[in-house]
Coordinates of N, CA, C and O in Angstrom, one line a residue:
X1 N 57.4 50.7 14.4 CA 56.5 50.9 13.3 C 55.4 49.8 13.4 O 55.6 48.6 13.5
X2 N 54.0 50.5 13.3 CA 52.9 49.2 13.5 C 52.9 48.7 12.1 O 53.7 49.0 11.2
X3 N 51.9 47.8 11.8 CA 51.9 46.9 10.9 C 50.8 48.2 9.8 O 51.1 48.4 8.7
X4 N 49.4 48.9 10.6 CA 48.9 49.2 9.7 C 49.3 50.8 9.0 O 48.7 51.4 8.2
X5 N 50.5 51.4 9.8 CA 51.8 52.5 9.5 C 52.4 52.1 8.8 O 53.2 51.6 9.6
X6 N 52.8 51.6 7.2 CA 53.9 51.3 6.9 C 54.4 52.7 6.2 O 54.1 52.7 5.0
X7 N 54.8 53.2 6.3 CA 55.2 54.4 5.9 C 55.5 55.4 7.1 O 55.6 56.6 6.9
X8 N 55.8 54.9 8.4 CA 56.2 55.6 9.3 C 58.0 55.9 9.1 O 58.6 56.9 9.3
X9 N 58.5 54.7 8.7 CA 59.6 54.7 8.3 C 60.1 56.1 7.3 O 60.9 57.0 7.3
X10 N 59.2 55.8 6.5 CA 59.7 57.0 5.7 C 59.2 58.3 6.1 O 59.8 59.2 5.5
X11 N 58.4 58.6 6.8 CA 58.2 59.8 7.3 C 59.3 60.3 8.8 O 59.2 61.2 9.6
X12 N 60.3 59.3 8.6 CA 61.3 59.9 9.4 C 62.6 59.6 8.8 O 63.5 58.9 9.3
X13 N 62.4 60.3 7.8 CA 63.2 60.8 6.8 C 63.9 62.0 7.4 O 63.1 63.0 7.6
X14 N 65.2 62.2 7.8 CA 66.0 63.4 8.1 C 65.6 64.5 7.9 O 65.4 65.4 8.8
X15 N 65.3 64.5 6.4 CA 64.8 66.1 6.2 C 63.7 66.6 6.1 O 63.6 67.8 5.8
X16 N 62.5 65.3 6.5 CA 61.1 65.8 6.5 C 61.1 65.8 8.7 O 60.2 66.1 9.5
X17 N 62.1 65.5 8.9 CA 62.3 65.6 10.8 C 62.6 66.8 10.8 O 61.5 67.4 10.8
X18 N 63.3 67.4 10.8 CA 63.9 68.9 10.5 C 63.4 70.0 9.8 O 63.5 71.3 9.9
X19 N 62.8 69.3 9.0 CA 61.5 70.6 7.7 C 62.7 71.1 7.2 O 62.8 72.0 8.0
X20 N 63.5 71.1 6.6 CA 64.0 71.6 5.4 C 64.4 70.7 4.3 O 64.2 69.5 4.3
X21 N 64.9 71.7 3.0 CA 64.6 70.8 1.8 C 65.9 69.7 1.3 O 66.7 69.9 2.1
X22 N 66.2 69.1 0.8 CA 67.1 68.4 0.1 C 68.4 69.4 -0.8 O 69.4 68.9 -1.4
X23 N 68.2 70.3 -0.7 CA 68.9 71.1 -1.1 C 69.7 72.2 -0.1 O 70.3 73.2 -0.3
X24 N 69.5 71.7 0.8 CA 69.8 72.9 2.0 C 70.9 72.8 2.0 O 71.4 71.8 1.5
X25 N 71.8 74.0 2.6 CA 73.4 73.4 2.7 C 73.4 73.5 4.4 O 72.6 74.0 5.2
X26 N 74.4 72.9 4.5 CA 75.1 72.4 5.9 C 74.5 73.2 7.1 O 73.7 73.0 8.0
X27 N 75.3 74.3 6.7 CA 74.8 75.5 7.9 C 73.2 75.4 8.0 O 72.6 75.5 9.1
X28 N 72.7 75.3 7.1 CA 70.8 76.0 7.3 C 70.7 74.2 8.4 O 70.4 73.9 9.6
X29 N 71.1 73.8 7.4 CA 70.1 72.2 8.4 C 70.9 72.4 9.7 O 70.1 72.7 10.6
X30 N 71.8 72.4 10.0 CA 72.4 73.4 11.5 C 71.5 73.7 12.4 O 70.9 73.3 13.4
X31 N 71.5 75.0 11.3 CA 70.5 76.1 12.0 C 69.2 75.5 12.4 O 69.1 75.2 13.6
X32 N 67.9 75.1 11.6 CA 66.8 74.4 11.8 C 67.2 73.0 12.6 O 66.3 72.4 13.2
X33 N 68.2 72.7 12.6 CA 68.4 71.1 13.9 C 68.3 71.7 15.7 O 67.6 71.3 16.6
X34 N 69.2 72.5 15.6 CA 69.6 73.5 16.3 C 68.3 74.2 17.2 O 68.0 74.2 18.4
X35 N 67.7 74.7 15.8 CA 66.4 75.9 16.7 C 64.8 74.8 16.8 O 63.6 75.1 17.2
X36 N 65.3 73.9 16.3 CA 63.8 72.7 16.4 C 64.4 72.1 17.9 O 63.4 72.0 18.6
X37 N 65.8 71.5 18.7 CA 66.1 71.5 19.8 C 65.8 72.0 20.7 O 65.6 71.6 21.9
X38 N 65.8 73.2 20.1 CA 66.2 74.7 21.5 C 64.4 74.5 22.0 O 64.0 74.4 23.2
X39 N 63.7 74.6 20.6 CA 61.8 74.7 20.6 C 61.7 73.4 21.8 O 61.1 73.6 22.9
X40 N 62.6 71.9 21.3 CA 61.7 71.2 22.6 C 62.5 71.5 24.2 O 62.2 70.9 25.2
X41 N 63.3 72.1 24.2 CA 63.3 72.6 25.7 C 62.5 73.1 26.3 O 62.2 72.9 27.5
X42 N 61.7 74.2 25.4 CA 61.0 75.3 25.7 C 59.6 74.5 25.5 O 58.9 74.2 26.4
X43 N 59.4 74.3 25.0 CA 57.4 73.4 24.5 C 57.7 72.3 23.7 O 57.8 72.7 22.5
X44 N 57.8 71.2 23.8 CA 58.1 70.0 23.6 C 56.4 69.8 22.5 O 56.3 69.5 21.3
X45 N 55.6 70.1 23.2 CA 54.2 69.6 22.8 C 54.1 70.4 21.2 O 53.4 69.9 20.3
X46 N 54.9 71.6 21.1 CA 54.9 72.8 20.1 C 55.3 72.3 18.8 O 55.0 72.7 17.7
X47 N 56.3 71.0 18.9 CA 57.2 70.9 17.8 C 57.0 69.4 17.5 O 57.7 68.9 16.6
X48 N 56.4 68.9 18.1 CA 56.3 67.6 18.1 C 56.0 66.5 17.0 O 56.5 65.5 16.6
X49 N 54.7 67.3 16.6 CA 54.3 67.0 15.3 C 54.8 67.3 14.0 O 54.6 68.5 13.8
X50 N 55.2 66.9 13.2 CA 55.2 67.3 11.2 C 55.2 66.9 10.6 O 55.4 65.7 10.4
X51 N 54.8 68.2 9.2 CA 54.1 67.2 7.9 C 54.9 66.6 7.0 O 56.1 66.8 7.2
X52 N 54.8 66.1 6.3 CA 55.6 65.2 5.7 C 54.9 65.1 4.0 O 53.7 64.9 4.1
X53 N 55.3 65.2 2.8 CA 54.5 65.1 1.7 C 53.4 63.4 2.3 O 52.2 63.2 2.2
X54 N 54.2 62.5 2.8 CA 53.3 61.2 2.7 C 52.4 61.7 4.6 O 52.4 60.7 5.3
X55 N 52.1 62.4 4.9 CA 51.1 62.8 5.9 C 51.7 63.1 6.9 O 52.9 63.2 6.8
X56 N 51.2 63.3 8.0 CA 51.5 63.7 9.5 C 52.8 62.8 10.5 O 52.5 61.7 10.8
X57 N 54.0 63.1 10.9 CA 54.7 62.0 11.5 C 55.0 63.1 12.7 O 55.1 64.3 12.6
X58 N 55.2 62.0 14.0 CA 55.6 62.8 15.1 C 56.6 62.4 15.3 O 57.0 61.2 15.1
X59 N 57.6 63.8 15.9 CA 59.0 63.6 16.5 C 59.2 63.8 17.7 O 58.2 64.2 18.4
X60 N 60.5 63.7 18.4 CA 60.8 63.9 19.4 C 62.4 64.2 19.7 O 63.1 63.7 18.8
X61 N 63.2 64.9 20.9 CA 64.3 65.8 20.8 C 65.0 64.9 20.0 O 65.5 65.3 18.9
X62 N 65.3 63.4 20.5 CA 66.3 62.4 20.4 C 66.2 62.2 18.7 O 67.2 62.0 18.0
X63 N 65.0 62.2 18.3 CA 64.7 61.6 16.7 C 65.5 63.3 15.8 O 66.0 63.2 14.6
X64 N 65.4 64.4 16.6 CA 66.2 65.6 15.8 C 67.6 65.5 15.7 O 68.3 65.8 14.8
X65 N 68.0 64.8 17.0 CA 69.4 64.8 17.3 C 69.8 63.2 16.1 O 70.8 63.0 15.4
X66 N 68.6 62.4 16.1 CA 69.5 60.9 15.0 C 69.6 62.1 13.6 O 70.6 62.1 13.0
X67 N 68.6 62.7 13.3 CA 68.2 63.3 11.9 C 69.4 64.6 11.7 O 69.3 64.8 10.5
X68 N 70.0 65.1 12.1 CA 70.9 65.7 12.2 C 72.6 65.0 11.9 O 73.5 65.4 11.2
X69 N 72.4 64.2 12.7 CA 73.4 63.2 13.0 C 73.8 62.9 11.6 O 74.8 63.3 11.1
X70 N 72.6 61.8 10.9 CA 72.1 61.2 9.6 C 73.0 62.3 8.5 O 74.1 62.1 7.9
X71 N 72.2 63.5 8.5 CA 72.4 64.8 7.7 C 74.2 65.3 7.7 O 74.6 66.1 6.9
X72 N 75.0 64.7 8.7 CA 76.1 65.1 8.9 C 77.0 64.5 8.3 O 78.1 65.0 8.2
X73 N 76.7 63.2 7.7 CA 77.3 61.8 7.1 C 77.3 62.4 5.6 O 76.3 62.4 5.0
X74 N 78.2 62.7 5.3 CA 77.5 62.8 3.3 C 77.2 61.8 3.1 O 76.0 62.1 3.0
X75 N 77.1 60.7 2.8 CA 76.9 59.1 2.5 C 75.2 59.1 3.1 O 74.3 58.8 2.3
X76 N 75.0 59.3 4.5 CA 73.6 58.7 4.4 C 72.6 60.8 3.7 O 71.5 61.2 3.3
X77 N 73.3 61.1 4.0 CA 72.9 62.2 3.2 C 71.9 62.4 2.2 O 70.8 63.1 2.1
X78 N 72.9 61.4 1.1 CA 72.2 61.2 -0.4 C 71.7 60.5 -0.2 O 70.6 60.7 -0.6
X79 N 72.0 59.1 0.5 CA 70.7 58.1 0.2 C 69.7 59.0 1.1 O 68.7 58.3 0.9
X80 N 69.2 60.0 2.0 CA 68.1 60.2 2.6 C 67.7 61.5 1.4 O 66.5 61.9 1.4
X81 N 68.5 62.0 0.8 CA 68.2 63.0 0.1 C 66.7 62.6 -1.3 O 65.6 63.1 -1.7
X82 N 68.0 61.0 -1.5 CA 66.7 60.4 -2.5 C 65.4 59.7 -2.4 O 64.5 59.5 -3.2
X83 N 65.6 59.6 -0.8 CA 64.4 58.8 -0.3 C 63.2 60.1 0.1 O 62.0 59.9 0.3
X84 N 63.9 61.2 0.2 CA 62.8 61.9 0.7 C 62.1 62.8 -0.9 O 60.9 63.2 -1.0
X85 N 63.1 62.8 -1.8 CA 62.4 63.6 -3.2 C 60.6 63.0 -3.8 O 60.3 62.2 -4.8
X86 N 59.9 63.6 -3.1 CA 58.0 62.5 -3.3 C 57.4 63.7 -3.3 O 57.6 64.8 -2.7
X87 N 56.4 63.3 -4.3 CA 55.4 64.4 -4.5 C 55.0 63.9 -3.1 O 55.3 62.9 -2.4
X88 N 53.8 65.4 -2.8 CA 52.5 65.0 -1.8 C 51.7 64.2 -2.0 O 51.3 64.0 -3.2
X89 N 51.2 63.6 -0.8 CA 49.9 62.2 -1.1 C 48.8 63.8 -0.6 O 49.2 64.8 -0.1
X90 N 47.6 63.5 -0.9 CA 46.1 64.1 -0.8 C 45.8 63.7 0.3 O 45.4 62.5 0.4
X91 N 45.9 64.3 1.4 CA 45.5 63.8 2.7 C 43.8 63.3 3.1 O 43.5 62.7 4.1
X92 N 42.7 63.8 1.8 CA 41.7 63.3 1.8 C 41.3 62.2 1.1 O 40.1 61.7 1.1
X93 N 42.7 61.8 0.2 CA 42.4 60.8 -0.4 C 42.9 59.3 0.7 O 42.4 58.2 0.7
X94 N 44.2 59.9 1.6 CA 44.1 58.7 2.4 C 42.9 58.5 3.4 O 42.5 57.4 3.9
X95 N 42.4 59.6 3.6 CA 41.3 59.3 4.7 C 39.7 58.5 4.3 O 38.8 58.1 5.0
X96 N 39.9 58.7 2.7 CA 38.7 58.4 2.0 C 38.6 56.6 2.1 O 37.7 55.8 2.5
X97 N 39.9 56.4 1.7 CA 40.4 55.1 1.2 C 41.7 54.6 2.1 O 42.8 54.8 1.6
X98 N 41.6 53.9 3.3 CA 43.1 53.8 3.5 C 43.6 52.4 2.8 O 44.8 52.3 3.0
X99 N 43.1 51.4 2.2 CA 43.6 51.0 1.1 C 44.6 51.5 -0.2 O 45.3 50.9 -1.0
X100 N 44.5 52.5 -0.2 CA 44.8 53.5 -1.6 C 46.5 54.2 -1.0 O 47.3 54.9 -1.7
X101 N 46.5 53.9 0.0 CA 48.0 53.9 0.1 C 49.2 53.9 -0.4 O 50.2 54.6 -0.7
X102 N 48.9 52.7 -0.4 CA 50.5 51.6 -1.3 C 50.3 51.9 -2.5 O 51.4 52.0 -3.1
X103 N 48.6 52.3 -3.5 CA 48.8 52.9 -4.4 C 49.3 54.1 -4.9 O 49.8 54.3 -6.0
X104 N 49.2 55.0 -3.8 CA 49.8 56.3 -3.8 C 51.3 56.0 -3.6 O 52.2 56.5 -4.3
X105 N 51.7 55.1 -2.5 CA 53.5 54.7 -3.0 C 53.7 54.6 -4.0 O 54.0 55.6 -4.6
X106 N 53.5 53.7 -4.4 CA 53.7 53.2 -6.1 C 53.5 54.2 -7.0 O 54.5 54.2 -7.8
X107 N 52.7 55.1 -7.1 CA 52.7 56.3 -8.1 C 53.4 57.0 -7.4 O 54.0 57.4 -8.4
X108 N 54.2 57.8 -6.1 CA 55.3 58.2 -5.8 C 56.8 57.6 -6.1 O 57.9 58.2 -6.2
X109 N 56.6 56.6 -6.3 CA 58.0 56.2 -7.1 C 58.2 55.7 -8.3 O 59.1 55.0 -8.7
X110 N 56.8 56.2 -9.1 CA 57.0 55.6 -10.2 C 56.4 54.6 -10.9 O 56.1 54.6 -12.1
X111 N 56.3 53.8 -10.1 CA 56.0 52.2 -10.3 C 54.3 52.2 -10.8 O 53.9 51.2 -11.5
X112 N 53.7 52.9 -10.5 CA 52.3 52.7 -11.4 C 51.8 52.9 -12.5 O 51.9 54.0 -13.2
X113 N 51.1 51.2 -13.0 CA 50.8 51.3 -14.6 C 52.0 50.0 -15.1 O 51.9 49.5 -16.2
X114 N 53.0 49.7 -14.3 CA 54.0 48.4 -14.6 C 53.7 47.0 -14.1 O 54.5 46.0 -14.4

């Protein structure tokens, strides 16, 4: 993670690596671990990228296979369950302002206005 990415970390959040929701059960995140795998055998370049509510993060097979892994644990489960529940950031508001970031954290968890 670079220094001016701080939010790379969280955009490799389990279930924004996988694209499904916090609510999925077992089998579905399976299934989407599974068929986002099978995608980089076949076109690596196809699947590589995704969105994330906090903007764009790129993956790769090994990062599906940790996020799966992650998702298998009930324990890190919930804590990734809670870390991933964020409204969307405005992707033209980071491009406007990349200052306005950490503001946009802070009003994603709450914290703005304290």
């Amino acid at each position: 993670m670079s220094d001016s990415d701080f939010l790379a970390a969280w955009r490799a959040n389990p279930f924004f690596v996988l694209e499904v929701k916090t609510d999925a059960a077992r089998i579905e995140i399976e299934r989407a671990g599974q068929r986002l795998l099978a995608r980089f055998e076949i076109s690596p370049d196809s699947v590589a990228r995704y969105q994330t509510p906090l903007g764009p993060g790129v993956r790769d097979a090994d990062m599906a296979r940790q996020a799966l892994a992650a998702l298998r644990d009930p324990v890190q489960r919930v804590t990734c369950e809670l870390w991933a529940d964020v409204a969307p950031i405005d992707a033209a508001l980071l491009e406007d302002d990349k200052s306005l970031r950490w503001v946009d954290a802070e009003r994603a968890l709450g914290w703005a206005g304290k």
